[in-house]
Amino acid sequence: MHTVVVGTSGVTAQDVVAVARQGARVELDTGALDALAAARAVVDALAAKPEPVYGVSTGFGALATRHIGQDLRAQLQRNIVRSHAAGMGPRVEREVVRALMFLRLKTLASGHTGVRPEVAQTMADVLNAGITPVVHEFGSLGCSGDLAPLSHCALALMGEGDAEGPDGTLRPAGELLAAHGITPVELREKEGLALLNGTDGMLGMLVLALADLDRLYTCADITAALTLEALLGSKGVLAPELHAIRPHPGQAASAANMLRVLAGSGLTGHFQEDEAPRVQDAYSVRCAPQVAGAGRDTLAYARTVAERELAAAVDNPVVIWGEPGTESGGGRVESNGNFHGAPVAYVLDFLAIAAADLGSIAERRTDRLLDKNRSHGLPAFLADDPGVDSGLMIAQYTQAALVSEMKRLANPASVDSIPSSAMQEDHVSMGWSAARKLRTTVDNLTRIVAVELYAATRALELRTGPATGLTAAPASRAAIDALRAAGSQGAGPDRFLAPDLAAADAFVRSGALVSAVEPHTGPLV
């Protein structure tokens, strides 16, 4: 287990994945601790003054007009956490909760939130102990940050609410903190607000989705190549010079991946003697690099947005300190709108659109493999004895159902806004909702690619061997062998199909497909 060190300048996407999925330990560096102390000094100086300061000595949102006396400020901070921990619905996944906690810690460490160093350290301790607060599906509008999800996490830092221990058992958070020697935090001025005012949930889900989609786009290039090969298609459309004259980088990358997979194939461009030569392959085969490539370019843009947000300090109000001549020990507290989730929400929706189209074209290729009128000599539905056997008929139904749901999920969440907080928060991003539907989209895309993989490998088995005298590319053969070794069986009479598809899904999801072909292709992108 490695350690991720958090400083004042943000974190990387790799850091987020390591903490969220791999349980990496978290440490605050000395620069972050110094910045936390300096910002806290500004808040303490302002808290001692009679003038009201938002987030320090006032109520919140539409209640910001009330000045809060010093005797009620600790209660104010506790109350905002308790009242805002109002989520409902199913529990959010452990990796998402760990990501959002780590990203909130990243902003705390920037030195712009005004919390004491011990508050940030407690959050790091909770992460390192493997304690995961219970966060619910519904409660965030993606403006003023992911308020309800972050509030449930802050509640656990106070020793309240429920959390999951490292053994997976659900217990009261106070018991789990005590079992790991962690003292609950006693919140002071601004600290409750600082713990729940950020885009950390939607950003965490964006970073995790980008990691998954990076793998899936490579897998989709592989499965598209296998389908092209099984359909005896032409690899001439993958020539680098064709993609150089339309210089979209994602398109060139996808075409290059496919060409590497097909190197050494005895099937591409081979037409049956009794069939009129094809001039062109169908769009779903011929335009695979264009569609996948556009998605890759969408990923690149989303990655740029994520990198900017990972370097950001998202809070309201923020502490600006170290400026000569300013009040309160060289600093000030300023309200702002940086918590608004629009930049993240837009790319979450954009990714869902691109992924839906990638799933759609993969399904069309699968359908072509199964249709004897369009598969150029393959048996109907890739069945062993068509009529007696149904082959992969219903596997394509499943794939089509997944595509249909992805199309519904591609409807953007970020165009919606329901005003809240007595019209103070009158335009919200719905970024959390965009992130939640993207997670479902990524899961569906994984299954769709797995079905195409299963169909294409079965088609290649039927197309090659001593009976035909045709051979698949070495990379294709490696993919078939690895998939079969993973428990997804090949061609033959009908059998219980769901386990084969589940094995193919796990094979794609784990990255094993890419690992199987790269010894023959070299590194794929």
PDB file of C-alpha atoms in Angstrom, residues 147-411:
ATOM      1  CA  LEU A 147     -24.165  19.348   0.293  1.00  0.00           C
ATOM      2  CA  ALA A 148     -26.008  16.300   1.590  1.00  0.00           C
ATOM      3  CA  PRO A 149     -23.345  13.716   0.634  1.00  0.00           C
ATOM      4  CA  LEU A 150     -20.560  15.774   2.201  1.00  0.00           C
ATOM      5  CA  SER A 151     -22.694  16.454   5.266  1.00  0.00           C
ATOM      6  CA  HIS A 152     -23.083  12.732   5.923  1.00  0.00           C
ATOM      7  CA  CYS A 153     -19.277  12.476   5.824  1.00  0.00           C
ATOM      8  CA  ALA A 154     -18.868  15.466   8.139  1.00  0.00           C
ATOM      9  CA  LEU A 155     -21.401  13.922  10.505  1.00  0.00           C
ATOM     10  CA  ALA A 156     -19.153  10.882  10.843  1.00  0.00           C
ATOM     11  CA  LEU A 157     -16.192  13.116  11.711  1.00  0.00           C
ATOM     12  CA  MET A 158     -18.326  14.409  14.597  1.00  0.00           C
ATOM     13  CA  GLY A 159     -18.903  10.816  15.733  1.00  0.00           C
ATOM     14  CA  GLU A 160     -22.539  10.811  14.642  1.00  0.00           C
ATOM     15  CA  GLY A 161     -24.546   8.879  12.057  1.00  0.00           C
ATOM     16  CA  ASP A 162     -23.606   5.496  10.620  1.00  0.00           C
ATOM     17  CA  ALA A 163     -20.511   4.290   8.841  1.00  0.00           C
ATOM     18  CA  GLU A 164     -19.045   1.114   7.423  1.00  0.00           C
ATOM     19  CA  GLY A 165     -15.927  -0.273   9.045  1.00  0.00           C
ATOM     20  CA  PRO A 166     -12.977  -1.776   7.174  1.00  0.00           C
ATOM     21  CA  ASP A 167     -14.566  -5.210   7.644  1.00  0.00           C
ATOM     22  CA  GLY A 168     -17.724  -4.097   5.832  1.00  0.00           C
ATOM     23  CA  THR A 169     -19.858  -4.010   8.985  1.00  0.00           C
ATOM     24  CA  LEU A 170     -22.243  -1.092   9.457  1.00  0.00           C
ATOM     25  CA  ARG A 171     -21.937   0.522  12.900  1.00  0.00           C
ATOM     26  CA  PRO A 172     -22.512   3.891  14.581  1.00  0.00           C
ATOM     27  CA  ALA A 173     -19.732   6.220  13.486  1.00  0.00           C
ATOM     28  CA  GLY A 174     -18.825   7.096  17.067  1.00  0.00           C
ATOM     29  CA  GLU A 175     -18.111   3.436  17.832  1.00  0.00           C
ATOM     30  CA  LEU A 176     -15.901   3.066  14.782  1.00  0.00           C
ATOM     31  CA  LEU A 177     -13.925   6.212  15.605  1.00  0.00           C
ATOM     32  CA  ALA A 178     -13.383   5.004  19.147  1.00  0.00           C
ATOM     33  CA  ALA A 179     -12.298   1.559  17.955  1.00  0.00           C
ATOM     34  CA  HIS A 180      -9.570   3.188  15.858  1.00  0.00           C
ATOM     35  CA  GLY A 181      -8.493   5.740  18.454  1.00  0.00           C
ATOM     36  CA  ILE A 182      -9.884   8.720  16.561  1.00  0.00           C
ATOM     37  CA  THR A 183     -11.293  11.626  18.561  1.00  0.00           C
ATOM     38  CA  PRO A 184     -14.456  13.171  17.064  1.00  0.00           C
ATOM     39  CA  VAL A 185     -14.040  16.785  15.986  1.00  0.00           C
ATOM     40  CA  GLU A 186     -15.637  19.649  17.914  1.00  0.00           C
ATOM     41  CA  LEU A 187     -16.448  22.111  15.176  1.00  0.00           C
ATOM     42  CA  ARG A 188     -15.682  25.812  15.482  1.00  0.00           C
ATOM     43  CA  GLU A 189     -16.416  28.885  13.341  1.00  0.00           C
ATOM     44  CA  LYS A 190     -16.725  28.135   9.610  1.00  0.00           C
ATOM     45  CA  GLU A 191     -15.648  24.496   9.941  1.00  0.00           C
ATOM     46  CA  GLY A 192     -19.031  22.863   9.477  1.00  0.00           C
ATOM     47  CA  LEU A 193     -19.651  24.895   6.331  1.00  0.00           C
ATOM     48  CA  ALA A 194     -16.162  24.175   4.995  1.00  0.00           C
ATOM     49  CA  LEU A 195     -16.697  20.428   5.293  1.00  0.00           C
ATOM     50  CA  LEU A 196     -19.727  20.337   3.019  1.00  0.00           C
ATOM     51  CA  ASN A 197     -19.356  23.063   0.403  1.00  0.00           C
ATOM     52  CA  GLY A 198     -17.644  21.568  -2.652  1.00  0.00           C
ATOM     53  CA  THR A 199     -17.969  19.647  -5.916  1.00  0.00           C
ATOM     54  CA  ASP A 200     -16.108  16.671  -4.463  1.00  0.00           C
ATOM     55  CA  GLY A 201     -18.725  13.975  -5.081  1.00  0.00           C
ATOM     56  CA  MET A 202     -19.318  14.779  -8.729  1.00  0.00           C
ATOM     57  CA  LEU A 203     -15.582  15.331  -9.311  1.00  0.00           C
ATOM     58  CA  GLY A 204     -14.724  12.019  -7.660  1.00  0.00           C
ATOM     59  CA  MET A 205     -17.198  10.189  -9.882  1.00  0.00           C
ATOM     60  CA  LEU A 206     -15.816  12.004 -12.945  1.00  0.00           C
ATOM     61  CA  VAL A 207     -12.272  10.901 -12.135  1.00  0.00           C
ATOM     62  CA  LEU A 208     -13.342   7.292 -11.561  1.00  0.00           C
ATOM     63  CA  ALA A 209     -15.398   7.273 -14.763  1.00  0.00           C
ATOM     64  CA  LEU A 210     -12.455   8.627 -16.758  1.00  0.00           C
ATOM     65  CA  ALA A 211     -10.267   5.795 -15.472  1.00  0.00           C
ATOM     66  CA  ASP A 212     -12.896   3.240 -16.500  1.00  0.00           C
ATOM     67  CA  LEU A 213     -13.593   4.837 -19.870  1.00  0.00           C
ATOM     68  CA  ASP A 214      -9.889   4.968 -20.738  1.00  0.00           C
ATOM     69  CA  ARG A 215      -9.874   1.180 -20.485  1.00  0.00           C
ATOM     70  CA  LEU A 216     -13.238   0.723 -22.192  1.00  0.00           C
ATOM     71  CA  TYR A 217     -12.335   2.764 -25.259  1.00  0.00           C
ATOM     72  CA  THR A 218      -9.266   0.591 -25.754  1.00  0.00           C
ATOM     73  CA  CYS A 219     -11.396  -2.528 -25.271  1.00  0.00           C
ATOM     74  CA  ALA A 220     -13.931  -1.225 -27.783  1.00  0.00           C
ATOM     75  CA  ASP A 221     -11.160  -0.752 -30.370  1.00  0.00           C
ATOM     76  CA  ILE A 222     -10.146  -4.377 -29.800  1.00  0.00           C
ATOM     77  CA  THR A 223     -13.672  -5.750 -30.123  1.00  0.00           C
ATOM     78  CA  ALA A 224     -14.325  -3.620 -33.207  1.00  0.00           C
ATOM     79  CA  ALA A 225     -11.199  -5.084 -34.789  1.00  0.00           C
ATOM     80  CA  LEU A 226     -12.283  -8.629 -33.921  1.00  0.00           C
ATOM     81  CA  THR A 227     -15.690  -8.005 -35.474  1.00  0.00           C
ATOM     82  CA  LEU A 228     -14.163  -6.509 -38.618  1.00  0.00           C
ATOM     83  CA  GLU A 229     -11.986  -9.599 -38.888  1.00  0.00           C
ATOM     84  CA  ALA A 230     -14.866 -12.024 -38.287  1.00  0.00           C
ATOM     85  CA  LEU A 231     -16.889 -10.256 -41.000  1.00  0.00           C
ATOM     86  CA  LEU A 232     -13.976 -10.533 -43.452  1.00  0.00           C
ATOM     87  CA  GLY A 233     -13.875  -6.759 -43.581  1.00  0.00           C
ATOM     88  CA  SER A 234     -11.226  -4.516 -45.076  1.00  0.00           C
ATOM     89  CA  LYS A 235      -8.516  -3.085 -42.881  1.00  0.00           C
ATOM     90  CA  GLY A 236      -7.638  -0.631 -45.635  1.00  0.00           C
ATOM     91  CA  VAL A 237      -9.950   1.903 -43.939  1.00  0.00           C
ATOM     92  CA  LEU A 238      -7.559   1.937 -40.987  1.00  0.00           C
ATOM     93  CA  ALA A 239      -4.562   3.207 -42.980  1.00  0.00           C
ATOM     94  CA  PRO A 240      -2.800   6.052 -41.139  1.00  0.00           C
ATOM     95  CA  GLU A 241      -2.761   8.296 -44.204  1.00  0.00           C
ATOM     96  CA  LEU A 242      -6.564   8.253 -44.331  1.00  0.00           C
ATOM     97  CA  HIS A 243      -6.820   9.499 -40.766  1.00  0.00           C
ATOM     98  CA  ALA A 244      -4.052  12.042 -41.207  1.00  0.00           C
ATOM     99  CA  ILE A 245      -6.230  14.016 -43.636  1.00  0.00           C
ATOM    100  CA  ARG A 246      -8.936  14.369 -40.967  1.00  0.00           C
ATOM    101  CA  PRO A 247      -6.645  15.104 -38.042  1.00  0.00           C
ATOM    102  CA  HIS A 248      -8.732  14.290 -34.997  1.00  0.00           C
ATOM    103  CA  PRO A 249      -6.271  12.679 -32.567  1.00  0.00           C
ATOM    104  CA  GLY A 250      -8.787  10.247 -31.061  1.00  0.00           C
ATOM    105  CA  GLN A 251      -9.749   8.914 -34.479  1.00  0.00           C
ATOM    106  CA  ALA A 252      -6.118   8.255 -35.404  1.00  0.00           C
ATOM    107  CA  ALA A 253      -5.513   6.515 -32.071  1.00  0.00           C
ATOM    108  CA  SER A 254      -8.513   4.192 -32.475  1.00  0.00           C
ATOM    109  CA  ALA A 255      -7.573   3.304 -36.058  1.00  0.00           C
ATOM    110  CA  ALA A 256      -3.998   2.584 -34.983  1.00  0.00           C
ATOM    111  CA  ASN A 257      -5.216   0.304 -32.189  1.00  0.00           C
ATOM    112  CA  MET A 258      -7.436  -1.649 -34.569  1.00  0.00           C
ATOM    113  CA  LEU A 259      -4.685  -1.976 -37.146  1.00  0.00           C
ATOM    114  CA  ARG A 260      -2.296  -3.385 -34.551  1.00  0.00           C
ATOM    115  CA  VAL A 261      -4.846  -5.956 -33.418  1.00  0.00           C
ATOM    116  CA  LEU A 262      -5.403  -7.087 -37.026  1.00  0.00           C
ATOM    117  CA  ALA A 263      -1.721  -7.446 -37.916  1.00  0.00           C
ATOM    118  CA  GLY A 264      -1.097 -10.860 -39.457  1.00  0.00           C
ATOM    119  CA  SER A 265      -4.754 -11.715 -40.001  1.00  0.00           C
ATOM    120  CA  GLY A 266      -5.645 -14.181 -42.733  1.00  0.00           C
ATOM    121  CA  LEU A 267      -9.287 -13.086 -42.700  1.00  0.00           C
ATOM    122  CA  THR A 268      -9.391  -9.370 -43.434  1.00  0.00           C
ATOM    123  CA  GLY A 269     -10.380  -8.664 -47.011  1.00  0.00           C
ATOM    124  CA  HIS A 270     -11.048 -12.347 -47.731  1.00  0.00           C
ATOM    125  CA  PHE A 271     -14.340 -12.832 -49.575  1.00  0.00           C
ATOM    126  CA  GLN A 272     -16.123 -16.066 -50.322  1.00  0.00           C
ATOM    127  CA  GLU A 273     -15.886 -17.257 -53.887  1.00  0.00           C
ATOM    128  CA  ASP A 274     -19.652 -17.314 -54.397  1.00  0.00           C
ATOM    129  CA  GLU A 275     -20.111 -13.776 -53.115  1.00  0.00           C
ATOM    130  CA  ALA A 276     -19.739 -10.569 -55.075  1.00  0.00           C
ATOM    131  CA  PRO A 277     -16.769  -8.635 -53.726  1.00  0.00           C
ATOM    132  CA  ARG A 278     -17.716  -5.904 -51.309  1.00  0.00           C
ATOM    133  CA  VAL A 279     -16.709  -2.397 -52.239  1.00  0.00           C
ATOM    134  CA  GLN A 280     -17.254  -1.088 -48.705  1.00  0.00           C
ATOM    135  CA  ASP A 281     -18.062  -2.402 -45.248  1.00  0.00           C
ATOM    136  CA  ALA A 282     -21.076  -1.177 -43.307  1.00  0.00           C
ATOM    137  CA  TYR A 283     -20.786   2.031 -41.291  1.00  0.00           C
ATOM    138  CA  SER A 284     -20.665   0.224 -37.951  1.00  0.00           C
ATOM    139  CA  VAL A 285     -17.437  -1.466 -39.114  1.00  0.00           C
ATOM    140  CA  ARG A 286     -15.944   1.112 -41.457  1.00  0.00           C
ATOM    141  CA  CYS A 287     -16.624   4.130 -39.216  1.00  0.00           C
ATOM    142  CA  ALA A 288     -15.564   2.509 -35.931  1.00  0.00           C
ATOM    143  CA  PRO A 289     -12.469   4.758 -35.567  1.00  0.00           C
ATOM    144  CA  GLN A 290     -14.490   7.893 -36.253  1.00  0.00           C
ATOM    145  CA  VAL A 291     -17.087   7.154 -33.564  1.00  0.00           C
ATOM    146  CA  ALA A 292     -14.694   5.799 -30.952  1.00  0.00           C
ATOM    147  CA  GLY A 293     -12.231   8.547 -31.815  1.00  0.00           C
ATOM    148  CA  ALA A 294     -14.779  11.290 -31.201  1.00  0.00           C
ATOM    149  CA  GLY A 295     -15.417   9.719 -27.816  1.00  0.00           C
ATOM    150  CA  ARG A 296     -11.697   9.666 -27.112  1.00  0.00           C
ATOM    151  CA  ASP A 297     -11.485  13.378 -27.862  1.00  0.00           C
ATOM    152  CA  THR A 298     -14.416  13.941 -25.523  1.00  0.00           C
ATOM    153  CA  LEU A 299     -12.480  12.071 -22.840  1.00  0.00           C
ATOM    154  CA  ALA A 300      -9.498  14.347 -23.429  1.00  0.00           C
ATOM    155  CA  TYR A 301     -11.621  17.455 -22.885  1.00  0.00           C
ATOM    156  CA  ALA A 302     -13.243  15.982 -19.767  1.00  0.00           C
ATOM    157  CA  ARG A 303      -9.795  15.105 -18.443  1.00  0.00           C
ATOM    158  CA  THR A 304      -8.724  18.736 -18.856  1.00  0.00           C
ATOM    159  CA  VAL A 305     -11.717  19.902 -16.815  1.00  0.00           C
ATOM    160  CA  ALA A 306     -11.011  17.296 -14.134  1.00  0.00           C
ATOM    161  CA  GLU A 307      -7.350  18.333 -13.892  1.00  0.00           C
ATOM    162  CA  ARG A 308      -8.334  21.964 -13.391  1.00  0.00           C
ATOM    163  CA  GLU A 309     -10.831  21.006 -10.701  1.00  0.00           C
ATOM    164  CA  LEU A 310      -8.291  18.741  -8.989  1.00  0.00           C
ATOM    165  CA  ALA A 311      -6.020  21.779  -8.636  1.00  0.00           C
ATOM    166  CA  ALA A 312      -8.835  23.974  -7.317  1.00  0.00           C
ATOM    167  CA  ALA A 313      -9.880  25.031  -3.836  1.00  0.00           C
ATOM    168  CA  VAL A 314     -13.677  24.870  -3.896  1.00  0.00           C
ATOM    169  CA  ASP A 315     -15.392  26.457  -0.907  1.00  0.00           C
ATOM    170  CA  ASN A 316     -17.625  29.381   0.023  1.00  0.00           C
ATOM    171  CA  PRO A 317     -16.588  31.628   1.572  1.00  0.00           C
ATOM    172  CA  VAL A 318     -12.864  31.233   0.974  1.00  0.00           C
ATOM    173  CA  VAL A 319      -9.975  32.575   2.994  1.00  0.00           C
ATOM    174  CA  ILE A 320      -7.491  34.745   1.093  1.00  0.00           C
ATOM    175  CA  TRP A 321      -4.406  35.296   3.214  1.00  0.00           C
ATOM    176  CA  GLY A 322      -0.830  36.474   2.952  1.00  0.00           C
ATOM    177  CA  GLU A 323      -1.729  39.747   1.215  1.00  0.00           C
ATOM    178  CA  PRO A 324       0.195  42.737   2.586  1.00  0.00           C
ATOM    179  CA  GLY A 325      -1.990  45.510   3.978  1.00  0.00           C
ATOM    180  CA  THR A 326      -5.160  43.457   4.354  1.00  0.00           C
ATOM    181  CA  GLU A 327      -7.073  43.224   7.586  1.00  0.00           C
ATOM    182  CA  SER A 328      -7.243  40.397  10.093  1.00  0.00           C
ATOM    183  CA  GLY A 329      -3.633  39.339  10.104  1.00  0.00           C
ATOM    184  CA  GLY A 330      -3.031  39.716   6.386  1.00  0.00           C
ATOM    185  CA  GLY A 331      -6.147  38.007   5.080  1.00  0.00           C
ATOM    186  CA  ARG A 332      -9.834  38.227   4.326  1.00  0.00           C
ATOM    187  CA  VAL A 333     -12.861  35.980   3.861  1.00  0.00           C
ATOM    188  CA  GLU A 334     -14.761  36.385   0.595  1.00  0.00           C
ATOM    189  CA  SER A 335     -17.997  34.890  -0.687  1.00  0.00           C
ATOM    190  CA  ASN A 336     -17.880  33.471  -4.200  1.00  0.00           C
ATOM    191  CA  GLY A 337     -19.591  31.096  -6.631  1.00  0.00           C
ATOM    192  CA  ASN A 338     -16.760  28.624  -7.175  1.00  0.00           C
ATOM    193  CA  PHE A 339     -18.817  25.813  -5.663  1.00  0.00           C
ATOM    194  CA  HIS A 340     -21.141  25.784  -8.678  1.00  0.00           C
ATOM    195  CA  GLY A 341     -20.894  22.432 -10.424  1.00  0.00           C
ATOM    196  CA  ALA A 342     -21.516  23.545 -14.014  1.00  0.00           C
ATOM    197  CA  PRO A 343     -17.975  22.868 -15.370  1.00  0.00           C
ATOM    198  CA  VAL A 344     -18.031  19.319 -14.020  1.00  0.00           C
ATOM    199  CA  ALA A 345     -21.709  18.663 -14.771  1.00  0.00           C
ATOM    200  CA  TYR A 346     -21.342  19.521 -18.445  1.00  0.00           C
ATOM    201  CA  VAL A 347     -18.531  17.048 -19.081  1.00  0.00           C
ATOM    202  CA  LEU A 348     -20.287  14.330 -17.079  1.00  0.00           C
ATOM    203  CA  ASP A 349     -23.237  14.693 -19.436  1.00  0.00           C
ATOM    204  CA  PHE A 350     -20.959  14.915 -22.475  1.00  0.00           C
ATOM    205  CA  LEU A 351     -19.276  11.636 -21.513  1.00  0.00           C
ATOM    206  CA  ALA A 352     -22.650   9.922 -21.153  1.00  0.00           C
ATOM    207  CA  ILE A 353     -23.564  11.002 -24.695  1.00  0.00           C
ATOM    208  CA  ALA A 354     -20.283   9.746 -26.159  1.00  0.00           C
ATOM    209  CA  ALA A 355     -20.488   6.454 -24.262  1.00  0.00           C
ATOM    210  CA  ALA A 356     -24.069   5.881 -25.437  1.00  0.00           C
ATOM    211  CA  ASP A 357     -22.985   6.267 -29.046  1.00  0.00           C
ATOM    212  CA  LEU A 358     -20.054   3.891 -28.551  1.00  0.00           C
ATOM    213  CA  GLY A 359     -22.437   1.329 -27.055  1.00  0.00           C
ATOM    214  CA  SER A 360     -24.846   1.844 -29.922  1.00  0.00           C
ATOM    215  CA  ILE A 361     -22.284   1.182 -32.666  1.00  0.00           C
ATOM    216  CA  ALA A 362     -20.957  -1.883 -30.805  1.00  0.00           C
ATOM    217  CA  GLU A 363     -24.482  -3.307 -30.659  1.00  0.00           C
ATOM    218  CA  ARG A 364     -24.923  -2.764 -34.408  1.00  0.00           C
ATOM    219  CA  ARG A 365     -21.729  -4.692 -35.097  1.00  0.00           C
ATOM    220  CA  THR A 366     -22.933  -7.538 -32.874  1.00  0.00           C
ATOM    221  CA  ASP A 367     -26.258  -7.682 -34.682  1.00  0.00           C
ATOM    222  CA  ARG A 368     -24.426  -7.882 -38.005  1.00  0.00           C
ATOM    223  CA  LEU A 369     -22.418 -10.879 -36.757  1.00  0.00           C
ATOM    224  CA  LEU A 370     -25.650 -12.696 -35.878  1.00  0.00           C
ATOM    225  CA  ASP A 371     -27.629 -11.995 -39.055  1.00  0.00           C
ATOM    226  CA  LYS A 372     -26.885 -14.649 -41.669  1.00  0.00           C
ATOM    227  CA  ASN A 373     -27.950 -12.246 -44.412  1.00  0.00           C
ATOM    228  CA  ARG A 374     -25.222  -9.783 -43.468  1.00  0.00           C
ATOM    229  CA  SER A 375     -22.516 -11.874 -41.795  1.00  0.00           C
ATOM    230  CA  HIS A 376     -20.957 -13.226 -45.024  1.00  0.00           C
ATOM    231  CA  GLY A 377     -21.292 -16.933 -44.409  1.00  0.00           C
ATOM    232  CA  LEU A 378     -21.584 -17.235 -40.645  1.00  0.00           C
ATOM    233  CA  PRO A 379     -24.450 -19.373 -39.273  1.00  0.00           C
ATOM    234  CA  ALA A 380     -27.593 -17.598 -38.080  1.00  0.00           C
ATOM    235  CA  PHE A 381     -27.079 -16.195 -34.567  1.00  0.00           C
ATOM    236  CA  LEU A 382     -23.730 -18.031 -34.507  1.00  0.00           C
ATOM    237  CA  ALA A 383     -25.742 -21.100 -33.490  1.00  0.00           C
ATOM    238  CA  ASP A 384     -24.350 -24.613 -33.638  1.00  0.00           C
ATOM    239  CA  ASP A 385     -27.491 -25.941 -35.361  1.00  0.00           C
ATOM    240  CA  PRO A 386     -29.740 -22.966 -36.220  1.00  0.00           C
ATOM    241  CA  GLY A 387     -33.357 -23.726 -35.441  1.00  0.00           C
ATOM    242  CA  VAL A 388     -32.507 -26.355 -32.877  1.00  0.00           C
ATOM    243  CA  ASP A 389     -30.109 -23.869 -31.279  1.00  0.00           C
ATOM    244  CA  SER A 390     -30.826 -20.157 -30.819  1.00  0.00           C
ATOM    245  CA  GLY A 391     -27.168 -19.279 -30.360  1.00  0.00           C
ATOM    246  CA  LEU A 392     -26.588 -15.666 -29.296  1.00  0.00           C
ATOM    247  CA  MET A 393     -30.017 -14.356 -30.293  1.00  0.00           C
ATOM    248  CA  ILE A 394     -30.960 -13.222 -26.798  1.00  0.00           C
ATOM    249  CA  ALA A 395     -27.465 -12.006 -25.937  1.00  0.00           C
ATOM    250  CA  GLN A 396     -28.117  -9.321 -28.540  1.00  0.00           C
ATOM    251  CA  TYR A 397     -31.492  -8.584 -26.900  1.00  0.00           C
ATOM    252  CA  THR A 398     -29.660  -7.967 -23.643  1.00  0.00           C
ATOM    253  CA  GLN A 399     -27.176  -5.739 -25.416  1.00  0.00           C
ATOM    254  CA  ALA A 400     -30.000  -3.804 -27.079  1.00  0.00           C
ATOM    255  CA  ALA A 401     -31.723  -3.275 -23.721  1.00  0.00           C
ATOM    256  CA  LEU A 402     -28.482  -1.877 -22.302  1.00  0.00           C
ATOM    257  CA  VAL A 403     -28.092   0.461 -25.273  1.00  0.00           C
ATOM    258  CA  SER A 404     -31.670   1.657 -24.899  1.00  0.00           C
ATOM    259  CA  GLU A 405     -31.073   2.551 -21.264  1.00  0.00           C
ATOM    260  CA  MET A 406     -27.848   4.352 -22.194  1.00  0.00           C
ATOM    261  CA  LYS A 407     -29.749   6.471 -24.681  1.00  0.00           C
ATOM    262  CA  ARG A 408     -32.188   7.500 -21.953  1.00  0.00           C
ATOM    263  CA  LEU A 409     -29.300   8.257 -19.597  1.00  0.00           C
ATOM    264  CA  ALA A 410     -27.664  10.414 -22.290  1.00  0.00           C
ATOM    265  CA  ASN A 411     -30.378  13.025 -21.696  1.00  0.00           C
TER     266      ASN A 411
END
